[in-house]
Amino acid sequence: MKMGLLDTPRPSLPDDSVVCDMIMRMDPPFHVMAWLMAETGCRVSDFAALRVGDFQRRTRELVIASECGARAVGVSDGLAGVLGEHVDQLKARFERHQRGRVTRTHRGPRLVQSLATCPLFPVWCVEGQERGALLDPIPVAWFVAALQEAA
């Protein structure tokens, strides 16, 4: 008997509890990336383009740029809180790194502008990579490996 197109088994997606369990098993910052991906539909390739300035804490929106243009996506209170904590940690580490590199008279505006253009998920926010370049985003392969390990 031949199997037709309608007879082939369809792939099944994990339910919400499985996805939440996977996200909770991931280490920072990968759990934030996975939550963002699950909630907003953000593609893995979009993570490299995300900047700190793309997250608007007050309106709980994230601007995701793609080949088709940019779109603003609202995030839940939970994800906004986790992203806010992530940005606060980035800001503290960024300020420690920049201390002494910028003159006092120009420190404020230049520091804010530089932080806003910093990747939202830079390589140096991964444990063991503290000396990574400030403007290098986490490689997609690292995120995929963290997803596979959690699964």
Short mmCIF file of C-alpha atoms in Angstrom, two decimals:
data_model
loop_
_atom_site.label_atom_id
_atom_site.label_comp_id
_atom_site.label_asym_id
_atom_site.label_seq_id
_atom_site.Cartn_x
_atom_site.Cartn_y
_atom_site.Cartn_z
CA MET A 1 0.00 0.00 0.00
CA LYS A 2 1.36 3.43 -0.93
CA MET A 3 1.45 6.22 1.61
CA GLY A 4 0.06 9.48 0.36
CA LEU A 5 1.01 12.95 1.47
CA LEU A 6 -1.84 13.03 3.97
CA ASP A 7 -0.78 9.69 5.48
CA THR A 8 2.70 10.82 6.55
CA PRO A 9 3.04 11.57 10.24
CA ARG A 10 3.24 15.26 11.05
CA PRO A 11 6.02 16.54 13.22
CA SER A 12 4.76 17.58 16.62
CA LEU A 13 5.86 20.65 18.51
CA PRO A 14 6.55 20.51 22.23
CA ASP A 15 3.83 21.88 24.47
CA ASP A 16 4.29 24.97 26.66
CA SER A 17 5.40 23.02 29.74
CA VAL A 18 8.21 21.31 27.81
CA VAL A 19 9.37 24.63 26.35
CA CYS A 20 9.31 26.29 29.80
CA ASP A 21 11.25 23.39 31.29
CA MET A 22 13.91 23.68 28.57
CA ILE A 23 14.23 27.44 29.09
CA MET A 24 14.61 27.06 32.86
CA ARG A 25 17.44 24.52 32.39
CA MET A 26 19.50 26.92 30.29
CA ASP A 27 22.27 29.08 31.74
CA PRO A 28 22.29 32.87 31.45
CA PRO A 29 22.10 34.58 29.00
CA PHE A 30 20.85 31.68 26.88
CA HIS A 31 17.62 31.32 28.88
CA VAL A 32 16.76 34.96 28.12
CA MET A 33 17.45 34.37 24.43
CA ALA A 34 15.29 31.22 24.37
CA TRP A 35 12.42 32.94 26.21
CA LEU A 36 12.64 35.84 23.77
CA MET A 37 12.60 33.45 20.84
CA ALA A 38 9.61 31.49 22.19
CA GLU A 39 7.54 34.57 23.02
CA THR A 40 8.26 36.87 20.09
CA GLY A 41 8.99 34.50 17.23
CA CYS A 42 12.43 36.07 16.89
CA ARG A 43 14.70 34.00 14.66
CA VAL A 44 18.06 32.75 15.88
CA SER A 45 19.78 34.87 13.24
CA ASP A 46 18.06 38.01 14.64
CA PHE A 47 19.91 37.77 17.96
CA ALA A 48 23.17 39.09 16.48
CA ALA A 49 21.40 42.24 15.25
CA LEU A 50 19.66 43.06 18.56
CA ARG A 51 21.16 46.05 20.41
CA VAL A 52 20.59 47.24 23.97
CA GLY A 53 18.79 50.29 22.58
CA ASP A 54 16.28 48.02 20.80
CA PHE A 55 14.63 47.16 24.13
CA GLN A 56 12.27 49.85 25.41
CA ARG A 57 11.72 49.11 29.08
CA ARG A 58 8.99 51.70 29.60
CA THR A 59 6.74 50.43 26.80
CA ARG A 60 7.88 46.78 27.10
CA GLU A 61 8.71 46.62 23.39
CA LEU A 62 11.58 45.15 21.46
CA VAL A 63 12.48 46.36 17.97
CA ILE A 64 13.52 43.40 15.83
CA ALA A 65 15.23 44.26 12.54
CA SER A 66 15.19 41.87 9.60
CA GLU A 67 15.66 41.93 5.84
CA CYS A 68 12.04 43.05 5.50
CA GLY A 69 12.46 46.01 7.86
CA ALA A 70 12.02 46.52 11.58
CA ARG A 71 9.06 45.53 13.71
CA ALA A 72 8.20 46.42 17.28
CA VAL A 73 7.08 43.46 19.37
CA GLY A 74 5.45 43.73 22.78
CA VAL A 75 6.80 41.42 25.46
CA SER A 76 5.15 40.04 28.59
CA ASP A 77 5.79 41.48 32.03
CA GLY A 78 7.89 38.43 32.93
CA LEU A 79 10.13 38.69 29.89
CA ALA A 80 10.38 42.49 30.27
CA GLY A 81 11.58 41.97 33.85
CA VAL A 82 14.18 39.39 32.82
CA LEU A 83 15.35 41.56 29.90
CA GLY A 84 15.53 44.58 32.25
CA GLU A 85 17.74 42.64 34.69
CA HIS A 86 19.90 41.47 31.78
CA VAL A 87 20.34 45.07 30.55
CA ASP A 88 21.17 46.24 34.10
CA GLN A 89 23.90 43.58 34.34
CA LEU A 90 25.25 44.58 30.93
CA LYS A 91 25.27 48.24 31.96
CA ALA A 92 27.18 47.52 35.19
CA ARG A 93 29.81 45.42 33.41
CA PHE A 94 30.02 47.88 30.53
CA GLU A 95 30.59 50.80 32.92
CA ARG A 96 33.31 48.87 34.78
CA HIS A 97 35.01 48.10 31.49
CA GLN A 98 34.75 51.67 30.21
CA ARG A 99 35.91 53.32 33.46
CA GLY A 100 39.09 55.19 32.75
CA ARG A 101 38.76 54.89 28.98
CA VAL A 102 36.56 57.97 28.58
CA THR A 103 37.33 61.42 29.92
CA ARG A 104 35.10 62.72 32.72
CA THR A 105 33.67 65.58 30.67
CA HIS A 106 32.40 63.26 27.93
CA ARG A 107 31.69 60.19 30.03
CA GLY A 108 27.90 60.40 30.39
CA PRO A 109 26.64 60.95 26.83
CA ARG A 110 29.30 58.82 25.17
CA LEU A 111 28.79 55.95 27.60
CA VAL A 112 25.01 55.91 27.10
CA GLN A 113 25.37 56.11 23.34
CA SER A 114 27.93 53.30 23.31
CA LEU A 115 25.84 51.07 25.59
CA ALA A 116 22.75 51.57 23.40
CA THR A 117 24.69 50.33 20.36
CA CYS A 118 26.19 47.38 22.24
CA PRO A 119 24.76 43.97 21.28
CA LEU A 120 21.92 42.88 23.57
CA PHE A 121 23.66 39.52 23.86
CA PRO A 122 27.42 40.21 23.67
CA VAL A 123 29.95 37.42 23.88
CA TRP A 124 31.33 38.76 27.17
CA CYS A 125 28.07 38.11 29.06
CA VAL A 126 28.67 34.35 28.75
CA GLU A 127 30.42 32.86 31.77
CA GLY A 128 34.08 32.27 31.03
CA GLN A 129 34.13 34.80 28.17
CA GLU A 130 34.54 37.99 30.23
CA ARG A 131 37.42 39.17 28.08
CA GLY A 132 35.45 38.97 24.82
CA ALA A 133 35.24 42.03 22.60
CA LEU A 134 32.55 44.51 23.62
CA LEU A 135 30.82 44.62 20.26
CA ASP A 136 30.91 40.91 19.33
CA PRO A 137 27.50 39.19 19.62
CA ILE A 138 27.15 35.63 20.91
CA PRO A 139 27.68 33.25 17.99
CA VAL A 140 24.52 31.49 16.82
CA ALA A 141 26.26 28.12 17.18
CA TRP A 142 26.68 28.72 20.95
CA PHE A 143 22.97 29.38 21.34
CA VAL A 144 22.02 26.34 19.25
CA ALA A 145 24.35 24.17 21.35
CA ALA A 146 22.74 25.50 24.57
CA LEU A 147 19.27 24.69 23.16
CA GLN A 148 20.33 21.19 22.22
CA GLU A 149 21.86 20.59 25.64
CA ALA A 150 18.68 21.78 27.38
CA ALA A 151 16.53 19.58 25.16
#
